[in-house]
Amino acid sequence: NRATGYLSMRVIQAKPGADGIDIDVDAVAGEPSQMRPPNLKMYVSREFDGLIRGDTLQDIYSSTIAFEGSGLTSDKQVYVYSDWRDQSGRLLPAELPGYTGRITRVIESKGASELANSGTGVAHFSILPNTHLQVLRLSDAERTTAREHFYVHVNGKSDGADFSPDKDAQGLLQYRPKHPVPTLIQVADIGASNTLKEELIPMAFYFTLPGSHKYTSPRSLNEGVQHE
């Protein structure tokens, strides 16, 4: 269903015919096909200059941006992954016509605008079966603008996608397409994050940062003091 993005799939068994040429297909009589939302996952991650992770003391160069998460203007680039499979997680046929994705943003009170209008060259992109990647790069001028909120929308059509908003919607929903395709996204586990933070506080010991003679003590973590 191209309006909603819902789809139905059925596994059938094909048998060679008695003549060895025709193929008989076992039909499942009386069983209607169920339309379900697509098993479509969207992932977003950011790439930045390396920093030391507090719990492992290992250098990291990327991290996930979950729902309502944020990046920094110093980020090198942002990756948008789409992963579309069948309901059981199996790969879909590569020839299957897909959906159309859109990256849009809301700049303070200026409303929604597609990125293509700002010269970044990213607005609509194809969402095809299995895993694919889009890269979002912002110019230096865009990095100095006011805080921006980016959104990924999906339309059920592979060609001629219509992202017209719902004129009756209120608030930020007025920028969302009237007929969005549901997607699965990553959501931060705040409880687990707070638990990890509490566990790391007593583990704050003296350690040497690579390439320097600076170290941090448990006391200085609270006072913001750095020692030589």
PDB file of C-alpha atoms in Angstrom:
ATOM      1  CA  ASN A   1       0.000   0.000   0.000  1.00  0.00           C
ATOM      2  CA  ARG A   2       1.869   3.063  -1.231  1.00  0.00           C
ATOM      3  CA  ALA A   3      -0.217   5.513   0.785  1.00  0.00           C
ATOM      4  CA  THR A   4       0.758   4.022   4.152  1.00  0.00           C
ATOM      5  CA  GLY A   5       3.854   1.998   3.314  1.00  0.00           C
ATOM      6  CA  TYR A   6       2.205  -1.138   4.723  1.00  0.00           C
ATOM      7  CA  LEU A   7       2.907  -4.331   2.837  1.00  0.00           C
ATOM      8  CA  SER A   8       2.018  -7.993   2.812  1.00  0.00           C
ATOM      9  CA  MET A   9       4.304 -10.889   1.999  1.00  0.00           C
ATOM     10  CA  ARG A  10       3.586 -14.563   1.599  1.00  0.00           C
ATOM     11  CA  VAL A  11       5.919 -17.502   1.082  1.00  0.00           C
ATOM     12  CA  ILE A  12       4.705 -19.891  -1.596  1.00  0.00           C
ATOM     13  CA  GLN A  13       6.046 -23.193  -2.871  1.00  0.00           C
ATOM     14  CA  ALA A  14       6.563 -23.659  -6.589  1.00  0.00           C
ATOM     15  CA  LYS A  15       6.629 -27.203  -7.983  1.00  0.00           C
ATOM     16  CA  PRO A  16       7.608 -28.346 -11.484  1.00  0.00           C
ATOM     17  CA  GLY A  17       4.580 -29.362 -13.493  1.00  0.00           C
ATOM     18  CA  ALA A  18       3.943 -32.876 -14.711  1.00  0.00           C
ATOM     19  CA  ASP A  19       5.180 -31.891 -18.146  1.00  0.00           C
ATOM     20  CA  GLY A  20       8.403 -30.504 -16.681  1.00  0.00           C
ATOM     21  CA  ILE A  21       7.706 -27.081 -18.135  1.00  0.00           C
ATOM     22  CA  ASP A  22       4.791 -25.514 -16.283  1.00  0.00           C
ATOM     23  CA  ILE A  23       5.157 -24.621 -12.608  1.00  0.00           C
ATOM     24  CA  ASP A  24       2.308 -25.229 -10.193  1.00  0.00           C
ATOM     25  CA  VAL A  25       1.970 -22.757  -7.337  1.00  0.00           C
ATOM     26  CA  ASP A  26       0.254 -23.901  -4.161  1.00  0.00           C
ATOM     27  CA  ALA A  27      -2.416 -21.342  -3.397  1.00  0.00           C
ATOM     28  CA  VAL A  28      -3.517 -20.733   0.174  1.00  0.00           C
ATOM     29  CA  ALA A  29      -7.252 -20.569  -0.265  1.00  0.00           C
ATOM     30  CA  GLY A  30      -9.367 -18.611   2.156  1.00  0.00           C
ATOM     31  CA  GLU A  31      -6.439 -16.945   3.960  1.00  0.00           C
ATOM     32  CA  PRO A  32      -6.384 -13.177   3.433  1.00  0.00           C
ATOM     33  CA  SER A  33      -3.032 -11.442   3.387  1.00  0.00           C
ATOM     34  CA  GLN A  34      -2.286  -9.231   6.380  1.00  0.00           C
ATOM     35  CA  MET A  35      -0.984  -5.741   5.703  1.00  0.00           C
ATOM     36  CA  ARG A  36       1.688  -4.795   8.227  1.00  0.00           C
ATOM     37  CA  PRO A  37       3.938  -1.792   8.775  1.00  0.00           C
ATOM     38  CA  PRO A  38       7.353  -2.286   7.191  1.00  0.00           C
ATOM     39  CA  ASN A  39      10.270  -3.629   9.181  1.00  0.00           C
ATOM     40  CA  LEU A  40      12.174  -0.433   8.420  1.00  0.00           C
ATOM     41  CA  LYS A  41      14.853   0.769  10.827  1.00  0.00           C
ATOM     42  CA  MET A  42      16.534   4.167  10.640  1.00  0.00           C
ATOM     43  CA  TYR A  43      19.874   4.725  12.379  1.00  0.00           C
ATOM     44  CA  VAL A  44      21.770   7.989  12.759  1.00  0.00           C
ATOM     45  CA  SER A  45      25.368   8.333  13.924  1.00  0.00           C
ATOM     46  CA  ARG A  46      27.872  11.179  14.145  1.00  0.00           C
ATOM     47  CA  GLU A  47      31.597  11.187  13.379  1.00  0.00           C
ATOM     48  CA  PHE A  48      33.938  13.476  15.303  1.00  0.00           C
ATOM     49  CA  ASP A  49      37.550  13.892  16.374  1.00  0.00           C
ATOM     50  CA  GLY A  50      38.594  11.203  18.814  1.00  0.00           C
ATOM     51  CA  LEU A  51      37.916  11.446  22.525  1.00  0.00           C
ATOM     52  CA  ILE A  52      38.428   9.121  25.478  1.00  0.00           C
ATOM     53  CA  ARG A  53      35.404   7.164  26.666  1.00  0.00           C
ATOM     54  CA  GLY A  54      35.107   7.315  30.435  1.00  0.00           C
ATOM     55  CA  ASP A  55      34.129   3.714  31.159  1.00  0.00           C
ATOM     56  CA  THR A  56      36.629   1.984  28.863  1.00  0.00           C
ATOM     57  CA  LEU A  57      39.343   4.660  28.513  1.00  0.00           C
ATOM     58  CA  GLN A  58      39.360   3.848  24.794  1.00  0.00           C
ATOM     59  CA  ASP A  59      39.419   6.350  21.949  1.00  0.00           C
ATOM     60  CA  ILE A  60      36.093   6.662  20.130  1.00  0.00           C
ATOM     61  CA  TYR A  61      35.378   8.517  16.919  1.00  0.00           C
ATOM     62  CA  SER A  62      31.628   8.036  16.462  1.00  0.00           C
ATOM     63  CA  SER A  63      28.447   7.682  18.481  1.00  0.00           C
ATOM     64  CA  THR A  64      24.756   7.035  17.917  1.00  0.00           C
ATOM     65  CA  ILE A  65      22.220   9.844  17.776  1.00  0.00           C
ATOM     66  CA  ALA A  66      19.045   8.364  19.230  1.00  0.00           C
ATOM     67  CA  PHE A  67      15.555   9.869  19.184  1.00  0.00           C
ATOM     68  CA  GLU A  68      15.712  13.501  20.353  1.00  0.00           C
ATOM     69  CA  GLY A  69      19.491  13.155  20.555  1.00  0.00           C
ATOM     70  CA  SER A  70      21.887  15.793  19.275  1.00  0.00           C
ATOM     71  CA  GLY A  71      25.170  16.331  17.520  1.00  0.00           C
ATOM     72  CA  LEU A  72      27.699  19.144  17.674  1.00  0.00           C
ATOM     73  CA  THR A  73      28.713  21.766  15.139  1.00  0.00           C
ATOM     74  CA  SER A  74      32.216  20.330  15.420  1.00  0.00           C
ATOM     75  CA  ASP A  75      31.075  16.936  14.089  1.00  0.00           C
ATOM     76  CA  LYS A  76      32.753  15.974  10.839  1.00  0.00           C
ATOM     77  CA  GLN A  77      29.640  14.424   9.328  1.00  0.00           C
ATOM     78  CA  VAL A  78      26.416  12.618  10.151  1.00  0.00           C
ATOM     79  CA  TYR A  79      25.435   9.219   8.753  1.00  0.00           C
ATOM     80  CA  VAL A  80      21.834   8.159   8.126  1.00  0.00           C
ATOM     81  CA  TYR A  81      21.351   4.405   7.702  1.00  0.00           C
ATOM     82  CA  SER A  82      18.215   2.679   6.436  1.00  0.00           C
ATOM     83  CA  ASP A  83      17.701  -1.035   7.048  1.00  0.00           C
ATOM     84  CA  TRP A  84      14.592  -2.511   5.413  1.00  0.00           C
ATOM     85  CA  ARG A  85      13.899  -6.245   5.743  1.00  0.00           C
ATOM     86  CA  ASP A  86      10.928  -8.570   5.939  1.00  0.00           C
ATOM     87  CA  GLN A  87       9.018  -9.153   9.166  1.00  0.00           C
ATOM     88  CA  SER A  88      11.318 -11.994  10.215  1.00  0.00           C
ATOM     89  CA  GLY A  89      14.499 -10.007   9.541  1.00  0.00           C
ATOM     90  CA  ARG A  90      15.392 -11.767   6.301  1.00  0.00           C
ATOM     91  CA  LEU A  91      16.769  -9.879   3.309  1.00  0.00           C
ATOM     92  CA  LEU A  92      14.264  -8.585   0.772  1.00  0.00           C
ATOM     93  CA  PRO A  93      14.668  -8.927  -3.003  1.00  0.00           C
ATOM     94  CA  ALA A  94      16.936  -6.122  -4.190  1.00  0.00           C
ATOM     95  CA  GLU A  95      14.604  -5.434  -7.145  1.00  0.00           C
ATOM     96  CA  LEU A  96      11.654  -4.573  -4.886  1.00  0.00           C
ATOM     97  CA  PRO A  97      10.605  -0.919  -5.396  1.00  0.00           C
ATOM     98  CA  GLY A  98      11.280   0.931  -2.183  1.00  0.00           C
ATOM     99  CA  TYR A  99      10.266   4.113  -0.430  1.00  0.00           C
ATOM    100  CA  THR A 100      11.486   7.698  -0.540  1.00  0.00           C
ATOM    101  CA  GLY A 101      13.175   9.310   2.443  1.00  0.00           C
ATOM    102  CA  ARG A 102      13.561  12.994   3.171  1.00  0.00           C
ATOM    103  CA  ILE A 103      15.858  14.888   5.513  1.00  0.00           C
ATOM    104  CA  THR A 104      14.308  18.153   6.593  1.00  0.00           C
ATOM    105  CA  ARG A 105      14.971  20.658   9.337  1.00  0.00           C
ATOM    106  CA  VAL A 106      13.219  23.251  11.456  1.00  0.00           C
ATOM    107  CA  ILE A 107      15.250  26.387  12.184  1.00  0.00           C
ATOM    108  CA  GLU A 108      13.825  28.145  15.253  1.00  0.00           C
ATOM    109  CA  SER A 109      10.651  29.914  14.081  1.00  0.00           C
ATOM    110  CA  LYS A 110      11.385  29.763  10.355  1.00  0.00           C
ATOM    111  CA  GLY A 111       9.597  26.474   9.861  1.00  0.00           C
ATOM    112  CA  ALA A 112      10.573  23.415   7.867  1.00  0.00           C
ATOM    113  CA  SER A 113      12.873  23.462   4.874  1.00  0.00           C
ATOM    114  CA  GLU A 114      14.413  20.709   2.806  1.00  0.00           C
ATOM    115  CA  LEU A 115      18.181  20.586   2.793  1.00  0.00           C
ATOM    116  CA  ALA A 116      18.373  20.922  -0.979  1.00  0.00           C
ATOM    117  CA  ASN A 117      17.123  24.477  -0.634  1.00  0.00           C
ATOM    118  CA  SER A 118      20.205  25.385   1.386  1.00  0.00           C
ATOM    119  CA  GLY A 119      22.731  24.038  -1.098  1.00  0.00           C
ATOM    120  CA  THR A 120      23.864  20.966   0.837  1.00  0.00           C
ATOM    121  CA  GLY A 121      22.635  18.673  -1.917  1.00  0.00           C
ATOM    122  CA  VAL A 122      20.712  16.310   0.374  1.00  0.00           C
ATOM    123  CA  ALA A 123      16.931  16.245   0.480  1.00  0.00           C
ATOM    124  CA  HIS A 124      15.181  13.186  -0.973  1.00  0.00           C
ATOM    125  CA  PHE A 125      16.876   9.790  -1.102  1.00  0.00           C
ATOM    126  CA  SER A 126      15.803   6.293  -2.084  1.00  0.00           C
ATOM    127  CA  ILE A 127      15.115   3.725   0.620  1.00  0.00           C
ATOM    128  CA  LEU A 128      15.830   0.376  -0.976  1.00  0.00           C
ATOM    129  CA  PRO A 129      15.679  -3.157   0.450  1.00  0.00           C
ATOM    130  CA  ASN A 130      18.338  -4.097   2.997  1.00  0.00           C
ATOM    131  CA  THR A 131      20.971  -1.657   4.344  1.00  0.00           C
ATOM    132  CA  HIS A 132      21.970   1.640   2.727  1.00  0.00           C
ATOM    133  CA  LEU A 133      23.793   4.793   3.810  1.00  0.00           C
ATOM    134  CA  GLN A 134      23.324   8.542   3.356  1.00  0.00           C
ATOM    135  CA  VAL A 135      25.942  11.088   4.464  1.00  0.00           C
ATOM    136  CA  LEU A 136      24.947  14.528   5.731  1.00  0.00           C
ATOM    137  CA  ARG A 137      27.602  17.236   5.518  1.00  0.00           C
ATOM    138  CA  LEU A 138      27.046  20.834   6.586  1.00  0.00           C
ATOM    139  CA  SER A 139      28.966  23.795   5.249  1.00  0.00           C
ATOM    140  CA  ASP A 140      30.991  26.045   7.557  1.00  0.00           C
ATOM    141  CA  ALA A 141      28.332  28.736   7.200  1.00  0.00           C
ATOM    142  CA  GLU A 142      25.590  26.354   8.325  1.00  0.00           C
ATOM    143  CA  ARG A 143      27.618  25.330  11.374  1.00  0.00           C
ATOM    144  CA  THR A 144      27.460  28.894  12.688  1.00  0.00           C
ATOM    145  CA  THR A 145      23.695  29.324  12.357  1.00  0.00           C
ATOM    146  CA  ALA A 146      21.140  28.995  15.128  1.00  0.00           C
ATOM    147  CA  ARG A 147      20.279  25.599  16.583  1.00  0.00           C
ATOM    148  CA  GLU A 148      18.686  23.375  13.979  1.00  0.00           C
ATOM    149  CA  HIS A 149      16.381  20.393  14.379  1.00  0.00           C
ATOM    150  CA  PHE A 150      16.671  17.686  11.723  1.00  0.00           C
ATOM    151  CA  TYR A 151      14.013  15.103  10.924  1.00  0.00           C
ATOM    152  CA  VAL A 152      13.888  12.050   8.675  1.00  0.00           C
ATOM    153  CA  HIS A 153      10.546  11.394   6.983  1.00  0.00           C
ATOM    154  CA  VAL A 154       9.569   8.434   4.802  1.00  0.00           C
ATOM    155  CA  ASN A 155       6.952   8.317   2.054  1.00  0.00           C
ATOM    156  CA  GLY A 156       5.449   5.123   0.666  1.00  0.00           C
ATOM    157  CA  LYS A 157       6.170   5.891  -2.989  1.00  0.00           C
ATOM    158  CA  SER A 158       9.432   5.159  -4.749  1.00  0.00           C
ATOM    159  CA  ASP A 159       8.661   7.760  -7.440  1.00  0.00           C
ATOM    160  CA  GLY A 160       6.677  10.959  -7.142  1.00  0.00           C
ATOM    161  CA  ALA A 161       6.742  11.024  -3.341  1.00  0.00           C
ATOM    162  CA  ASP A 162       4.369  13.524  -1.739  1.00  0.00           C
ATOM    163  CA  PHE A 163       5.586  15.062   1.512  1.00  0.00           C
ATOM    164  CA  SER A 164       2.769  17.590   1.787  1.00  0.00           C
ATOM    165  CA  PRO A 165       2.101  18.424   5.460  1.00  0.00           C
ATOM    166  CA  ASP A 166      -1.146  17.971   7.333  1.00  0.00           C
ATOM    167  CA  LYS A 167      -2.723  21.422   7.344  1.00  0.00           C
ATOM    168  CA  ASP A 168      -4.810  20.559  10.411  1.00  0.00           C
ATOM    169  CA  ALA A 169      -1.822  19.491  12.547  1.00  0.00           C
ATOM    170  CA  GLN A 170      -0.561  21.635  15.405  1.00  0.00           C
ATOM    171  CA  GLY A 171       2.915  22.433  16.731  1.00  0.00           C
ATOM    172  CA  LEU A 172       5.855  20.540  15.264  1.00  0.00           C
ATOM    173  CA  LEU A 173       3.453  17.998  13.749  1.00  0.00           C
ATOM    174  CA  GLN A 174       2.497  20.598  11.158  1.00  0.00           C
ATOM    175  CA  TYR A 175       5.873  19.970   9.511  1.00  0.00           C
ATOM    176  CA  ARG A 176       5.371  16.220   9.346  1.00  0.00           C
ATOM    177  CA  PRO A 177       3.981  14.716   6.114  1.00  0.00           C
ATOM    178  CA  LYS A 178       0.287  13.943   6.142  1.00  0.00           C
ATOM    179  CA  HIS A 179       0.955  10.296   5.233  1.00  0.00           C
ATOM    180  CA  PRO A 180       4.239   9.228   6.856  1.00  0.00           C
ATOM    181  CA  VAL A 181       5.484   5.653   6.723  1.00  0.00           C
ATOM    182  CA  PRO A 182       6.143   4.286  10.250  1.00  0.00           C
ATOM    183  CA  THR A 183       9.772   3.493  11.014  1.00  0.00           C
ATOM    184  CA  LEU A 184      11.707   1.932  13.885  1.00  0.00           C
ATOM    185  CA  ILE A 185      14.273   4.184  15.540  1.00  0.00           C
ATOM    186  CA  GLN A 186      16.738   3.973  18.398  1.00  0.00           C
ATOM    187  CA  VAL A 187      15.667   5.462  21.727  1.00  0.00           C
ATOM    188  CA  ALA A 188      18.128   6.265  24.494  1.00  0.00           C
ATOM    189  CA  ASP A 189      17.843   4.167  27.662  1.00  0.00           C
ATOM    190  CA  ILE A 190      17.994   6.987  30.207  1.00  0.00           C
ATOM    191  CA  GLY A 191      17.750   4.621  33.158  1.00  0.00           C
ATOM    192  CA  ALA A 192      20.705   2.529  32.023  1.00  0.00           C
ATOM    193  CA  SER A 193      22.714   5.667  31.251  1.00  0.00           C
ATOM    194  CA  ASN A 194      22.133   7.083  34.726  1.00  0.00           C
ATOM    195  CA  THR A 195      23.078   3.754  36.307  1.00  0.00           C
ATOM    196  CA  LEU A 196      26.328   3.657  34.336  1.00  0.00           C
ATOM    197  CA  LYS A 197      27.082   7.236  35.339  1.00  0.00           C
ATOM    198  CA  GLU A 198      26.633   6.391  39.020  1.00  0.00           C
ATOM    199  CA  GLU A 199      28.892   3.349  38.661  1.00  0.00           C
ATOM    200  CA  LEU A 200      31.647   5.389  37.024  1.00  0.00           C
ATOM    201  CA  ILE A 201      31.848   8.061  39.730  1.00  0.00           C
ATOM    202  CA  PRO A 202      33.575   5.857  42.357  1.00  0.00           C
ATOM    203  CA  MET A 203      35.770   4.399  39.605  1.00  0.00           C
ATOM    204  CA  ALA A 204      37.342   7.780  38.862  1.00  0.00           C
ATOM    205  CA  PHE A 205      40.985   7.084  39.583  1.00  0.00           C
ATOM    206  CA  TYR A 206      44.217   8.789  38.659  1.00  0.00           C
ATOM    207  CA  PHE A 207      45.122   8.020  35.086  1.00  0.00           C
ATOM    208  CA  THR A 208      47.466   9.434  32.480  1.00  0.00           C
ATOM    209  CA  LEU A 209      46.022  10.797  29.282  1.00  0.00           C
ATOM    210  CA  PRO A 210      47.808   9.609  26.115  1.00  0.00           C
ATOM    211  CA  GLY A 211      50.435  12.057  24.939  1.00  0.00           C
ATOM    212  CA  SER A 212      50.357  14.258  28.032  1.00  0.00           C
ATOM    213  CA  HIS A 213      51.154  14.382  31.742  1.00  0.00           C
ATOM    214  CA  LYS A 214      47.707  15.485  32.830  1.00  0.00           C
ATOM    215  CA  TYR A 215      45.538  13.372  35.063  1.00  0.00           C
ATOM    216  CA  THR A 216      42.172  13.674  36.763  1.00  0.00           C
ATOM    217  CA  SER A 217      41.397  12.816  40.365  1.00  0.00           C
ATOM    218  CA  PRO A 218      38.027  11.913  41.931  1.00  0.00           C
ATOM    219  CA  ARG A 219      37.990  15.277  43.680  1.00  0.00           C
ATOM    220  CA  SER A 220      38.758  17.251  40.549  1.00  0.00           C
ATOM    221  CA  LEU A 221      35.856  15.624  38.702  1.00  0.00           C
ATOM    222  CA  ASN A 222      33.507  17.545  40.954  1.00  0.00           C
ATOM    223  CA  GLU A 223      35.546  20.741  41.142  1.00  0.00           C
ATOM    224  CA  GLY A 224      36.495  20.954  37.487  1.00  0.00           C
ATOM    225  CA  VAL A 225      40.210  21.162  38.384  1.00  0.00           C
ATOM    226  CA  GLN A 226      42.904  19.701  36.185  1.00  0.00           C
ATOM    227  CA  HIS A 227      46.406  18.950  37.480  1.00  0.00           C
ATOM    228  CA  GLU A 228      49.797  18.877  35.775  1.00  0.00           C
TER     229      GLU A 228
END
